[in-house]
Coordinates of C-alpha atoms in Angstrom, one line a residue:
M1 CA -3.2 37.0 -13.6
A2 CA -0.1 36.2 -15.0
F3 CA 1.5 37.1 -12.7
F4 CA -0.5 34.1 -10.4
A5 CA 0.8 32.0 -13.4
K6 CA 4.4 32.2 -13.0
G7 CA 4.0 31.6 -9.2
L8 CA 2.4 28.6 -9.4
H9 CA 4.4 27.2 -12.0
A10 CA 7.5 28.5 -9.8
R11 CA 5.6 26.6 -6.7
R12 CA 5.6 23.1 -8.7
H13 CA 8.9 23.5 -10.2
K14 CA 10.6 24.1 -6.3
T15 CA 8.2 21.1 -5.3
A16 CA 9.6 18.8 -8.2
R17 CA 13.3 19.2 -7.5
T18 CA 12.4 18.9 -3.4
V19 CA 10.7 15.8 -4.1
G20 CA 13.4 14.4 -6.4
A21 CA 16.2 15.4 -3.5
L22 CA 14.0 13.7 -0.9
L23 CA 13.6 10.9 -3.5
L24 CA 17.2 10.5 -3.5
R25 CA 17.8 10.9 0.3
E26 CA 15.0 7.8 0.4
M27 CA 16.4 5.5 -2.2
A28 CA 19.9 5.9 -0.4
T29 CA 18.7 5.8 3.3
S30 CA 16.4 2.7 3.1
Y31 CA 18.2 0.7 0.1
G32 CA 21.3 1.9 -0.3
R33 CA 23.0 1.6 3.2
S34 CA 22.2 -2.8 3.7
P35 CA 23.4 -5.2 2.0
G36 CA 21.8 -6.7 -1.4
G37 CA 19.6 -3.1 -1.2
Y38 CA 16.8 -3.6 -3.4
A39 CA 17.3 -7.5 -3.8
W40 CA 15.9 -7.4 -0.2
A41 CA 12.5 -5.8 -1.5
I42 CA 11.9 -8.8 -3.6
L43 CA 13.3 -11.3 -1.3
E44 CA 11.0 -10.8 1.9
P45 CA 7.8 -11.1 -0.6
V46 CA 9.2 -14.3 -2.3
A47 CA 9.7 -15.6 0.7
G48 CA 6.2 -15.0 2.3
I49 CA 5.1 -15.8 -0.9
A50 CA 7.0 -19.4 -0.5
L51 CA 6.2 -20.3 2.9
L52 CA 2.4 -20.1 2.5
S53 CA 2.4 -22.4 -0.6
I54 CA 5.0 -24.9 1.0
V55 CA 2.4 -24.8 4.2
F56 CA -1.0 -24.8 2.7
S57 CA 0.3 -27.2 0.0
A58 CA 1.0 -30.0 2.3
A59 CA -2.8 -29.3 4.0
F60 CA -4.4 -29.2 0.4
R61 CA -4.5 -30.5 -2.7
A62 CA -5.6 -27.5 -4.4
P63 CA -5.3 -23.5 -3.9
P64 CA -9.1 -21.9 -3.6
L65 CA -8.8 -20.8 -7.2
G66 CA -6.5 -22.1 -10.0
T67 CA -3.8 -24.3 -9.7
S68 CA -1.3 -22.9 -8.8
F69 CA -0.5 -22.4 -5.1
P70 CA 2.0 -19.6 -5.6
L71 CA 0.1 -17.9 -8.1
F72 CA -3.2 -17.5 -5.7
Y73 CA -1.2 -16.2 -2.8
A74 CA 0.9 -13.6 -4.7
S75 CA -2.4 -12.5 -5.9
G76 CA -3.4 -11.5 -2.4
F77 CA -0.1 -11.2 -0.4
L78 CA 1.5 -8.9 -2.7
P79 CA -1.7 -6.4 -2.8
F80 CA -1.8 -6.6 1.0
V81 CA 2.2 -5.6 1.6
F82 CA 2.0 -2.9 -1.0
Y83 CA -1.0 -1.4 1.2
L84 CA 1.4 -2.0 4.7
G85 CA 4.3 -0.9 3.5
L86 CA 3.1 2.3 2.2
S87 CA 0.9 3.0 5.1
S88 CA 3.7 2.1 7.5
K89 CA 6.5 4.7 5.1
V90 CA 3.9 7.7 4.6
A91 CA 2.9 7.1 8.1
A92 CA 7.1 8.3 9.0
S93 CA 7.4 10.5 6.5
I94 CA 7.7 13.8 9.2
Q95 CA 9.6 11.9 11.6
F96 CA 11.8 10.6 8.7
S97 CA 12.4 14.3 7.0
K98 CA 12.0 16.3 10.3
S99 CA 15.6 17.5 10.2
L100 CA 15.0 19.1 6.7
L101 CA 11.1 20.5 7.5
S102 CA 12.5 23.4 9.4
Y103 CA 13.8 24.5 5.8
P104 CA 11.2 26.8 3.6
A105 CA 11.6 24.7 0.5
V106 CA 10.8 21.6 2.4
T107 CA 7.1 21.1 3.3
Y108 CA 5.2 17.8 5.1
F109 CA 3.4 17.5 1.9
D110 CA 7.0 17.3 -0.1
A111 CA 8.0 14.6 2.7
I112 CA 4.8 12.4 2.2
L113 CA 4.5 12.6 -1.5
A114 CA 8.6 11.7 -2.0
R115 CA 7.5 8.2 0.3
F116 CA 4.8 7.4 -1.5
L117 CA 6.5 7.8 -5.3
L118 CA 9.8 6.1 -4.4
T119 CA 7.3 3.3 -2.5
S120 CA 5.0 2.6 -4.9
L121 CA 7.3 2.6 -7.7
T122 CA 9.3 -0.1 -5.6
H123 CA 6.4 -2.4 -5.2
I124 CA 5.1 -2.6 -8.8
M125 CA 8.5 -3.3 -9.8
V126 CA 8.9 -6.2 -7.4
F127 CA 4.6 -7.2 -8.0
A128 CA 6.3 -7.4 -11.8
L129 CA 9.2 -9.5 -11.2
V130 CA 7.8 -11.9 -9.0
I131 CA 4.1 -12.5 -11.1
W132 CA 6.6 -13.0 -13.8
G133 CA 8.8 -15.5 -12.3
I134 CA 6.1 -17.2 -10.7
I135 CA 4.2 -17.4 -14.4
W136 CA 8.0 -18.4 -15.8
F137 CA 9.2 -20.8 -13.8
G138 CA 5.5 -22.7 -13.2
D139 CA 5.3 -22.7 -17.1
M140 CA 1.8 -21.2 -17.1
R141 CA -0.5 -19.4 -19.2
P142 CA -3.2 -17.3 -17.2
I143 CA -5.5 -15.5 -19.2
L144 CA -5.1 -11.7 -17.0
D145 CA -7.4 -9.1 -17.0
P146 CA -5.0 -5.8 -17.0
F147 CA -7.9 -3.5 -15.8
H148 CA -8.4 -5.2 -12.4
I149 CA -4.7 -5.6 -11.5
I150 CA -4.1 -2.1 -12.5
N151 CA -7.7 -1.2 -10.5
A152 CA -6.4 -3.3 -7.8
M153 CA -2.7 -1.7 -7.1
C154 CA -4.4 2.1 -7.6
M155 CA -7.0 0.9 -4.9
A156 CA -3.8 -0.3 -2.7
A157 CA -1.6 2.5 -3.4
A158 CA -4.8 5.1 -2.4
L159 CA -5.8 3.3 0.5
G160 CA -1.9 3.4 1.9
L161 CA -1.5 6.8 1.0
G162 CA -4.5 7.9 3.0
V163 CA -4.0 5.7 6.2
G164 CA -0.7 6.6 5.9
T165 CA -1.1 10.5 5.8
L166 CA -3.8 10.4 8.4
N167 CA -1.6 8.1 10.7
C168 CA 1.5 10.6 10.2
F169 CA -0.9 13.3 12.2
L170 CA -1.8 10.9 14.6
M171 CA 2.0 9.2 15.3
S172 CA 3.4 12.8 15.0
M173 CA 1.1 14.0 17.8
F174 CA 0.3 10.9 19.8
P175 CA 3.4 8.6 19.7
I176 CA 1.7 5.9 21.6
W177 CA -0.8 5.4 18.3
G178 CA 2.3 4.0 16.6
Q179 CA 2.0 1.5 19.4
A180 CA -1.4 0.6 19.3
W181 CA -1.5 0.9 15.2
A182 CA 0.8 -2.1 15.3
I183 CA -1.2 -4.0 18.0
V184 CA -4.0 -3.2 15.4
N185 CA -2.5 -4.4 12.6
K186 CA -1.7 -7.8 13.6
P187 CA -4.6 -10.2 12.4
L188 CA -4.9 -8.0 9.0
L189 CA -3.1 -10.7 7.3
I190 CA -6.0 -13.4 8.5
I191 CA -9.1 -11.3 8.0
S192 CA -8.3 -9.6 4.5
G193 CA -8.7 -12.3 2.5
V194 CA -4.8 -13.5 1.7
L195 CA -5.0 -16.9 3.2
F196 CA -8.9 -17.9 1.9
L197 CA -11.3 -16.6 -0.3
F198 CA -14.2 -14.2 1.5
D199 CA -16.3 -15.7 -0.2
S200 CA -15.8 -19.0 2.0
I201 CA -16.1 -16.9 5.6
P202 CA -19.5 -18.2 7.0
R203 CA -21.8 -15.6 8.1
P204 CA -22.6 -13.2 9.8
F205 CA -18.6 -12.7 10.2
N206 CA -18.3 -12.3 6.6
E207 CA -20.9 -9.3 7.2
F208 CA -18.4 -7.4 9.4
L209 CA -15.4 -8.2 7.7
V210 CA -16.4 -6.7 4.4
F211 CA -16.0 -3.4 5.9
N212 CA -12.2 -4.4 5.7
P213 CA -10.9 -2.4 2.7
L214 CA -8.3 -5.1 2.5
V215 CA -10.7 -7.1 1.5
H216 CA -11.6 -5.4 -1.6
V217 CA -8.8 -4.4 -2.8
V218 CA -7.2 -8.5 -2.4
G219 CA -10.8 -9.2 -4.3
E220 CA -10.2 -7.1 -7.3
M221 CA -6.5 -8.3 -7.4
R222 CA -8.0 -12.0 -7.4
R223 CA -10.3 -10.7 -10.2
G224 CA -7.7 -10.1 -12.9
F225 CA -5.7 -13.3 -12.4
Y226 CA -8.9 -15.5 -12.4
T227 CA -11.6 -14.6 -14.9
N228 CA -14.2 -17.0 -13.5
Y229 CA -13.8 -15.2 -10.1
Q230 CA -16.7 -13.0 -9.9
G231 CA -16.2 -11.4 -6.5
S232 CA -20.0 -10.0 -6.1
Y233 CA -19.0 -8.1 -2.5
I234 CA -16.2 -6.1 -4.3
E235 CA -16.5 -2.6 -4.1
P236 CA -13.8 -0.4 -5.8
L237 CA -15.8 3.1 -4.6
Y238 CA -16.1 2.4 -1.5
V239 CA -12.1 2.0 -0.7
Y240 CA -11.4 5.1 -2.4
L241 CA -13.6 6.8 -1.2
G242 CA -12.9 5.8 2.5
S243 CA -9.4 6.5 1.4
F244 CA -9.6 10.1 0.2
A245 CA -11.5 11.0 3.1
A246 CA -8.5 9.7 5.3
F247 CA -5.9 11.4 3.0
G248 CA -8.1 15.2 2.9
I249 CA -8.4 14.9 7.1
G250 CA -5.0 13.8 7.1
L251 CA -3.9 16.9 5.2
L252 CA -6.1 19.3 7.2
L253 CA -4.8 17.9 10.2
L254 CA -0.9 18.3 9.4
N255 CA -2.1 21.5 8.1
R256 CA -2.8 23.0 11.3
Y257 CA -0.8 21.6 13.3
N258 CA 2.3 20.9 11.2
R259 CA 4.3 23.7 13.2
T260 CA 3.0 22.4 16.1
I261 CA 4.4 18.7 15.7
L262 CA 8.0 20.6 14.3
N263 CA 8.2 22.6 17.0
D264 CA 7.7 19.2 19.7

């Protein structure tokens, strides 16, 4: 029993060191080689939110919730890009670290975990800075609900990890899946409730769109920013169960076929 506990502790220590090394490599590769580095991670969503605010403020007098166009679109756009960025990063984990996975100390799980942690921390930082900037420059005093905001971020993280892990297997085994998935993702911004409220969608379209887990993520985030928004359609459990199912299936398939993928 003591031998087993010692072995488990050694493996955890080795995993922590490996993930730490992969995190440093990821940071240097993703943000250290381009001018501005982390500044682009902040400027990209800011530019997207600003564009949406300008376009829709020219067409409408007020956003569907509240009085601030930037805050309304930030509450939908930021969790959306969190999921999108996380799922794409995790999906490319094996391809990005394939040269290192031949070493016994580095596993596919280490590669996935490193990318998940770095991307999540980056998007959380971006979220906090952008929201703070909108509130400060807009001189607003919104009543925020931390529970719904944190829950929405956790839902986006779980969904990104689950979809990304499953796609990590599919894209590694079937490269054409990457192109097909990119096509599937094209209308996501429109059908995920980022540009409008899900409640405004007429039947029977809302009966189909409610199966999109991102609709629940965005709705949960807006409940955190607007205390008068009920969002009766929101089911966090639906998102979590679907995310964990995708994550589990992805890990099982990667565990079964990881040697085939590495030898390809």
